[in-house]
Amino acid sequence: MKQTYISEIGKHEGQKVTIRGWLYNKRSSGKLHFLQVRDGTGIVQCVVFKGDVSEEVFGRSDAATQESSVVVQGVVRADKRSAIGFEVGVTDLKIVQAAQEYPIAKKDHGVGFLMDHRHLWLRSSRQHAILRVRSEIVKACRDYYDERGFTLVDAPIFTPTACEGTTTLFETDYFGEKAYLTQSGQLYMEAAAMAFGKVYCFGPTFRAEKSKTRRHLTEFWMIEPEVAFYDLNDDMDLAEDFVAYVVARVLANRRPELLVLERDVAKLEQVQKPFPRISYDEALAILKEHGVDVPWGEDFGGDEETMLANHFDRPVLVHRYPARCKAFYMKGDPEDALKALCVDMLAPEGYGEIIGGGQREDDLETLERKIEEHGLPKEAFEWYLDVRRYGSVPHAGFGLGIERTVAWICGLKHVRETIPFPRMLERLRP
RNA sequence: UCCCCUGUAGCUCAAUCGGCAGAGCGAGUGGCUGUUAACCACUAGGUUGUAGGUUCAAGUCCUACCGGAGGAGCCA
């Protein structure tokens, strides 16, 4: 008999179906066994009544252990007591494999234990919901650019040089030469934008920073659009429209998962265009109102970002930071040489920076001077300078960190749950 | 790299002033025809992270190391 997925079970009321999955939990009451069976699309209660099945089937049901793989046959019936409105009256049960004693119990576990068992933790309903939201976010990101004439141009993972300095990169041996795992595809996207106009890349990036916070991973995913002939304002328009679109998609397609996560959906529904846009100088003024005095030229710490974000009910764009706390390729503000034409987007509710980007320096001589000022080896950037030698145009782009975005939309305390197998300062396995 | 907390049964935790290592969950056995982290009864389960030290006596105090957690800094 053909397999029926639990998500489709309501269409089969009164029919005999076959469900293949795993035993999520079991309760029993003498002659009745209540098997909670999950198949990846949902969980359904399968009721085994001693009077309805053979001695063998009832015995197998009695002996079935948590997370054993099973094939259940039975009749779908509506039941008001069920969370999904239906249950299955079992007629036959086969055990594909009888699971050993399952390490993850129904009650409390510490984070360390759960992270050690991440490969099994993925089966729990909460982790399941988070990764379904992540999947939707990734799809929404791709759809957004694909539907707007962008071309996906994948950036390399192995890179010969750092964007700026080598202290935060993972070094590898590349046939006797030093290579680094990429920390951004941006420089390659700039070259690609001059070929295709509108491009994006989406892939993993790596940072060897010894950061031990709820917002950091050593391996995380980033989507980086880059557009020829865009200035800073175009860039901010794009970032705002993009983030509003992604949030709307999750609200449209993943509400049940947000419910499982007990996310305050009203806060997400407020994420509508336009987003507030403030300059770095205005941000300093807001911080001062809250009694925090950041000297001009300093970057914001986590507390300051949270304070700024809490000032608004939706993501806020902060633009024109001091040039000295930004990368060499950022274009200087023509109205104030001390400032860069850059923008960060801070997520609400203390989730921090989810986007960083800006307009790039498009003048050859200025860029050469900046590379020198930053003490970077010019020969390594010759190919990048070529982009300015042959038909340079104003252009801009940004990078959005997927994990911080997932953490924000799901309302999670820590980014470690937003990626299937997180890589962190003290954690490489499983 | 720094600061702080922490390590006791498979898991989550308790153990008063340094004085008999205990509970819940999970597991096993038995019971129960509507359970929703089911419930009830019984059973098993321990080199208290490791190595030293102080003491009549250390899970408890001290030192070092190892693991875990939170925070800071770092962080296109």
XYZ file of C-alpha atoms (C1' of nucleotides) in Angstrom:
506
model
C 0.000 0.000 0.000
C 1.156 3.512 -0.838
C 2.583 5.630 1.965
C 0.431 8.478 3.246
C 2.189 11.476 4.781
C 0.809 12.727 8.076
C 0.474 16.275 6.722
C -2.054 14.895 4.170
C -3.922 12.617 6.548
C -7.048 14.776 6.737
C -7.745 13.989 3.073
C -8.070 10.295 3.889
C -10.765 10.239 6.566
C -12.454 6.856 6.686
C -9.775 5.279 4.482
C -7.135 2.713 5.296
C -3.655 4.235 5.092
C -0.030 3.237 5.566
C 2.217 5.531 7.594
C 5.968 5.089 7.724
C 7.907 6.865 10.397
C 9.287 6.769 13.903
C 7.731 6.289 17.319
C 7.911 9.727 18.926
C 6.209 8.782 22.200
C 3.950 6.093 23.593
C 1.333 5.958 26.325
C -0.522 2.840 27.265
C -3.565 1.880 29.243
C -3.801 -1.886 29.502
C -5.626 -2.928 26.383
C -4.972 0.373 24.590
C -1.695 1.726 23.273
C -1.396 5.308 22.098
C 1.518 5.583 19.684
C 2.628 9.072 18.679
C 4.135 8.518 15.244
C 6.114 11.164 13.357
C 7.152 10.988 9.712
C 8.850 14.346 9.178
C 5.672 16.054 7.991
C 3.820 15.842 11.292
C 2.843 13.743 14.275
C -0.305 11.601 14.484
C -1.653 9.449 17.284
C -2.097 5.815 16.293
C -4.396 3.879 18.627
C -3.869 0.146 19.057
C -6.816 -1.606 20.730
C -6.246 -5.190 21.831
C -9.653 -6.263 20.531
C -8.941 -4.933 17.024
C -5.592 -6.520 16.217
C -3.841 -9.869 16.374
C -1.920 -11.022 19.432
C 1.359 -10.464 17.503
C 0.545 -6.894 16.524
C -0.528 -5.977 20.055
C 2.659 -7.553 21.404
C 4.833 -5.571 18.982
C 3.034 -2.386 19.927
C 3.561 -3.165 23.614
C 7.289 -3.720 23.110
C 7.939 -0.814 20.727
C 10.565 1.582 22.075
C 10.859 5.340 21.592
C 12.255 6.305 18.149
C 11.876 2.806 16.718
C 11.169 2.983 12.996
C 7.694 1.663 12.202
C 5.202 0.997 9.429
C 1.630 1.440 10.636
C -1.546 0.515 8.813
C -4.914 1.709 9.988
C -8.056 3.687 9.354
C -8.084 7.484 9.612
C -10.832 8.870 11.812
C -11.714 12.347 12.995
C -11.267 12.949 16.717
C -11.862 16.180 18.584
C -9.229 15.286 21.183
C -6.462 15.219 18.560
C -4.232 18.246 18.007
C -4.487 17.698 14.239
C -8.151 16.630 14.311
C -7.477 13.043 13.252
C -6.084 9.808 14.595
C -5.427 6.363 13.167
C -7.147 3.191 14.367
C -4.343 0.689 13.912
C -4.931 -2.619 12.105
C -1.292 -3.610 11.592
C 2.096 -2.540 12.925
C 5.555 -3.556 11.752
C 8.808 -2.589 13.449
C 11.485 -1.735 10.853
C 14.149 -1.436 13.540
C 13.691 -1.583 17.307
C 15.533 1.439 18.693
C 17.914 1.082 21.615
C 17.255 3.140 24.714
C 16.927 6.676 23.327
C 19.212 9.226 24.999
C 16.892 12.218 24.710
C 14.156 11.836 27.309
C 10.810 13.581 27.416
C 11.859 15.932 30.190
C 14.662 18.423 30.796
C 18.113 18.336 29.270
C 20.993 20.765 29.439
C 22.225 22.612 26.357
C 25.590 20.836 26.392
C 23.967 17.393 26.393
C 21.568 18.357 23.611
C 24.370 19.818 21.492
C 26.340 16.579 21.931
C 23.271 14.775 20.586
C 22.478 17.336 17.892
C 22.046 14.566 15.302
C 19.145 13.191 17.383
C 17.932 16.529 18.777
C 16.904 17.453 15.219
C 14.004 15.022 15.632
C 12.312 17.020 18.386
C 9.361 19.181 17.409
C 10.987 22.477 18.389
C 14.186 21.892 16.405
C 12.073 20.579 13.560
C 10.054 23.819 13.521
C 13.191 26.014 13.549
C 14.787 24.237 10.613
C 11.541 24.348 8.647
C 11.517 28.125 9.145
C 15.172 28.264 8.069
C 14.312 26.302 4.948
C 11.514 28.773 4.153
C 13.797 31.760 4.742
C 16.463 30.351 2.421
C 13.863 29.679 -0.254
C 12.415 33.179 0.179
C 15.889 34.728 -0.180
C 16.539 32.861 -3.420
C 13.069 33.554 -4.817
C 13.371 37.254 -4.022
C 16.467 37.697 -6.189
C 15.590 35.117 -8.822
C 12.255 36.861 -9.442
C 13.943 40.263 -9.832
C 16.416 39.523 -12.578
C 19.413 38.718 -10.398
C 21.852 36.029 -11.489
C 23.224 33.598 -8.916
C 27.027 33.706 -9.154
C 28.711 31.411 -6.659
C 31.805 32.768 -4.935
C 34.766 30.498 -4.117
C 35.252 29.021 -0.631
C 39.069 28.854 -0.890
C 40.557 32.320 -1.182
C 44.162 33.440 -1.494
C 43.765 36.633 0.550
C 41.742 38.119 3.294
C 39.376 41.029 2.804
C 41.380 42.827 5.464
C 44.158 41.194 7.405
C 44.422 37.490 8.182
C 43.761 37.329 11.898
C 40.188 36.112 11.675
C 40.541 33.576 8.873
C 40.852 29.818 8.914
C 44.116 28.951 7.214
C 44.470 25.794 5.136
C 47.246 24.210 3.166
C 46.537 24.447 -0.553
C 49.143 22.197 -2.185
C 51.927 23.927 -0.298
C 50.444 27.394 -0.609
C 48.481 29.169 2.102
C 44.781 29.507 1.417
C 41.948 30.739 3.588
C 38.303 29.815 3.959
C 36.242 32.696 2.675
C 34.791 35.229 5.049
C 32.758 36.929 2.314
C 32.037 36.551 -1.384
C 31.735 40.281 -1.836
C 34.855 41.114 -3.828
C 33.931 38.405 -6.316
C 30.362 39.722 -6.477
C 31.691 43.149 -7.444
C 33.449 41.577 -10.428
C 30.307 39.584 -11.243
C 28.094 42.686 -11.058
C 30.174 44.260 -13.839
C 29.406 41.172 -15.952
C 25.755 40.553 -15.087
C 24.476 43.821 -13.583
C 22.478 42.292 -10.737
C 24.020 39.305 -8.947
C 23.957 37.475 -5.652
C 25.830 34.667 -4.000
C 24.629 32.431 -1.232
C 26.845 30.109 0.710
C 28.804 29.384 3.865
C 31.394 31.780 5.231
C 33.988 31.238 7.926
C 35.380 33.383 10.698
C 38.072 32.218 13.083
C 37.167 34.845 15.670
C 37.279 33.584 19.229
C 33.845 34.981 19.886
C 31.790 33.294 22.560
C 28.385 34.936 22.346
C 24.823 34.044 21.438
C 25.218 35.784 18.063
C 28.363 34.099 16.714
C 29.200 30.945 14.785
C 32.532 30.138 13.132
C 30.678 28.803 10.076
C 27.562 30.612 8.935
C 25.596 31.314 5.783
C 25.337 34.617 4.038
C 23.416 35.889 1.020
C 25.200 38.768 -0.727
C 23.544 40.780 -3.512
C 25.584 43.302 -5.495
C 24.193 45.689 -8.121
C 25.920 47.846 -10.746
C 24.873 51.508 -10.898
C 23.339 51.377 -7.375
C 24.172 54.044 -4.822
C 23.711 53.893 -1.049
C 20.037 54.885 -1.206
C 19.270 52.206 -3.812
C 21.099 49.748 -1.587
C 18.985 50.658 1.438
C 15.783 50.412 -0.622
C 16.807 46.912 -1.690
C 17.717 45.767 1.823
C 14.441 47.065 3.242
C 12.265 45.535 0.517
C 14.144 42.234 0.761
C 13.824 41.816 4.530
C 10.144 42.810 4.490
C 9.575 40.176 1.781
C 11.341 37.410 3.701
C 9.382 38.099 6.899
C 6.093 38.180 4.959
C 6.900 34.822 3.342
C 7.537 33.160 6.691
C 4.307 34.618 8.073
C 2.440 33.324 5.019
C 3.915 29.813 4.920
C 5.266 28.867 8.351
C 2.738 30.029 10.922
C 2.261 26.571 12.508
C 6.013 26.404 13.128
C 6.063 29.905 14.659
C 3.239 28.728 16.918
C 5.296 25.725 18.063
C 8.117 28.160 18.842
C 5.688 30.415 20.752
C 6.868 33.361 18.654
C 5.018 36.651 19.182
C 3.767 36.909 15.593
C 2.404 40.435 16.118
C 5.981 41.710 16.363
C 6.779 40.196 12.959
C 3.612 41.586 11.425
C 4.908 45.082 12.223
C 7.856 44.529 9.886
C 6.447 46.617 7.032
C 8.105 49.152 4.800
C 9.345 51.803 5.304
C 11.980 50.989 7.913
C 13.462 53.868 9.903
C 16.763 55.178 8.524
C 19.131 57.026 10.778
C 22.682 58.213 10.363
C 25.477 57.178 12.692
C 25.374 60.724 14.099
C 21.639 60.399 14.818
C 22.281 57.017 16.430
C 24.820 58.630 18.765
C 22.190 61.200 19.746
C 19.624 58.485 20.523
C 22.191 56.631 22.644
C 22.968 59.841 24.487
C 19.256 60.231 25.327
C 19.521 56.803 26.960
C 22.514 57.922 28.947
C 25.156 56.159 26.864
C 27.997 58.319 25.609
C 29.783 56.732 22.657
C 32.681 58.885 21.439
C 32.440 59.773 17.741
C 34.375 57.270 15.669
C 33.746 54.252 17.886
C 31.721 51.283 16.659
C 28.701 50.121 18.670
C 28.864 47.159 21.032
C 26.099 44.618 21.481
C 24.383 46.616 24.229
C 24.343 49.777 22.136
C 22.904 47.902 19.128
C 20.135 46.496 21.329
C 19.389 49.911 22.776
C 19.118 51.432 19.282
C 16.968 48.575 17.969
C 14.619 48.806 20.965
C 13.975 52.410 20.011
C 12.010 51.160 16.959
C 9.317 48.549 16.311
C 10.895 47.233 13.114
C 14.400 46.835 11.684
C 16.413 50.061 11.592
C 18.969 51.081 8.980
C 22.001 52.893 10.362
C 24.084 54.586 7.663
C 27.259 56.649 7.252
C 29.458 55.195 9.983
C 32.904 56.688 10.500
C 35.106 55.415 7.675
C 37.784 54.285 10.097
C 35.606 51.498 11.542
C 34.699 50.160 8.090
C 36.500 48.184 5.408
C 38.851 49.637 2.799
C 36.481 49.135 -0.130
C 33.701 51.305 1.309
C 33.187 54.524 -0.673
C 33.797 57.705 1.272
C 30.915 60.117 1.792
C 31.543 63.014 -0.665
C 29.946 65.374 1.891
C 32.172 64.285 4.771
C 35.461 62.508 4.153
C 35.422 61.024 7.653
C 32.284 59.004 6.863
C 31.634 55.974 4.679
C 28.620 55.342 2.449
C 27.773 52.185 4.367
C 24.700 50.795 6.047
C 23.931 48.231 8.738
C 20.484 46.846 9.434
C 19.767 46.101 13.075
C 16.987 43.605 13.790
C 14.449 44.447 16.496
C 14.277 42.875 19.958
C 18.039 42.805 20.456
C 18.914 40.414 17.638
C 21.685 42.697 16.428
C 23.164 43.344 13.020
C 21.607 41.170 10.319
C 22.841 43.182 7.332
C 26.089 45.002 6.610
C 26.847 46.663 3.315
C 27.112 49.872 1.364
C 28.357 51.606 -1.734
C 31.776 50.446 -2.907
C 34.734 52.612 -3.859
C 34.666 52.745 -7.658
C 37.616 55.074 -8.312
C 40.865 53.294 -9.140
C 43.291 55.754 -7.576
C 41.289 56.153 -4.361
C 41.058 52.389 -3.984
C 44.797 51.949 -4.564
C 45.482 54.539 -1.888
C 43.131 52.826 0.593
C 44.723 49.433 0.028
C 48.059 51.026 0.824
C 46.699 52.814 3.909
C 45.329 49.548 5.260
C 48.709 47.882 4.760
C 47.305 45.300 2.342
C 49.431 43.640 -0.373
C 48.479 45.414 -3.591
C 49.522 42.555 -5.868
C 46.885 40.311 -4.285
C 44.205 42.810 -5.263
C 45.267 43.417 -8.873
C 42.333 41.425 -10.215
C 40.005 43.446 -7.976
C 41.541 46.700 -9.224
C 40.915 45.536 -12.799
C 37.215 45.902 -12.031
C 37.968 49.660 -11.682
C 40.254 49.800 -14.711
C 37.769 48.452 -17.215
C 34.458 50.263 -17.112
C 34.128 51.076 -13.424
C 30.676 52.241 -12.293
C 29.117 53.107 -8.950
C 27.838 49.937 -7.321
C 26.561 48.742 -3.997
C 25.498 45.622 -2.166
C 25.230 43.973 1.219
C 25.400 40.692 3.058
C 22.596 39.233 5.161
C 23.501 36.673 7.816
C 21.036 33.793 7.591
C 21.440 32.486 11.136
C 20.857 35.820 12.857
C 17.839 36.332 10.622
C 16.455 32.897 11.542
C 17.120 33.546 15.239
C 15.239 36.844 15.025
C 12.257 35.515 13.068
C 11.978 32.429 15.299
C 12.581 34.435 18.465
C 15.502 32.276 19.671
C 17.976 33.175 22.388
C 20.999 31.707 20.582
C 22.008 31.218 16.935
C 23.281 27.683 17.604
C 19.765 26.277 17.053
C 19.291 28.002 13.678
C 21.717 25.782 11.751
C 21.542 21.975 11.636
C 25.099 21.333 12.828
C 26.566 24.487 14.375
C 30.284 25.188 14.391
C 31.333 27.330 17.331
C 34.407 28.294 19.284
C 34.348 25.168 21.461
C 32.270 22.886 19.286
C 33.221 21.013 16.124
C 31.085 17.884 16.607
C 28.856 16.183 15.800
C 42.279 36.327 25.424
C 39.698 38.025 30.023
C 35.664 37.771 33.928
C 31.986 34.821 36.410
C 29.261 30.234 37.297
C 29.373 24.965 37.012
C 30.779 19.381 36.921
C 27.002 14.004 41.935
C 22.835 7.610 38.731
C 21.628 7.283 31.346
C 19.198 12.639 31.958
C 17.684 17.031 35.237
C 18.936 18.174 39.989
C 19.254 17.769 45.805
C 22.629 16.529 49.894
C 22.079 22.307 55.940
C 28.298 24.198 59.427
C 33.253 19.350 56.538
C 29.898 14.018 59.488
C 25.027 7.561 56.741
C 25.153 9.999 48.721
C 18.995 11.061 47.655
C 14.644 12.440 44.415
C 12.123 12.989 39.773
C 12.466 11.457 34.766
C 14.337 7.474 31.721
C 15.098 1.816 31.928
C 13.078 -3.194 33.763
C 8.742 -5.954 35.980
C 3.465 -5.922 37.165
C -1.501 -3.195 36.781
C -5.075 -0.180 33.965
C -10.226 0.638 27.459
C -9.066 7.296 25.980
C -3.919 8.571 27.251
C -2.018 13.929 25.964
C 5.626 15.124 29.113
C -0.537 9.574 31.035
C -1.054 7.355 35.802
C -0.243 3.575 40.109
C 3.147 -0.174 42.549
C 7.791 -2.508 42.845
C 13.144 -3.326 41.049
C 17.891 -2.232 39.334
C 21.038 1.813 38.711
C 27.180 5.659 42.037
C 35.374 5.232 41.572
C 30.602 12.475 43.198
C 35.168 15.107 35.879
C 40.801 13.866 36.604
C 45.316 14.320 39.613
C 47.274 16.087 43.993
C 46.696 18.522 48.959
C 44.407 19.947 54.023
C 41.603 17.017 57.800
C 39.999 12.016 62.647
C 36.628 12.576 58.424
C 35.992 15.729 51.724
C 30.480 15.536 46.968
C 31.454 19.888 50.202
C 37.747 23.369 51.639
C 42.683 24.458 48.639
C 45.858 23.892 43.895
C 46.383 22.323 38.870
C 44.314 20.232 34.574
C 39.959 18.722 31.566
C 34.719 19.428 30.151
C 30.139 22.458 30.091
C 27.393 27.219 30.524
C 26.810 32.692 30.692
C 29.070 37.411 29.667
C 32.985 40.884 27.746
C 36.333 41.947 24.075
C 36.974 40.674 19.071
C 33.441 40.685 14.950
C 32.784 43.757 5.748
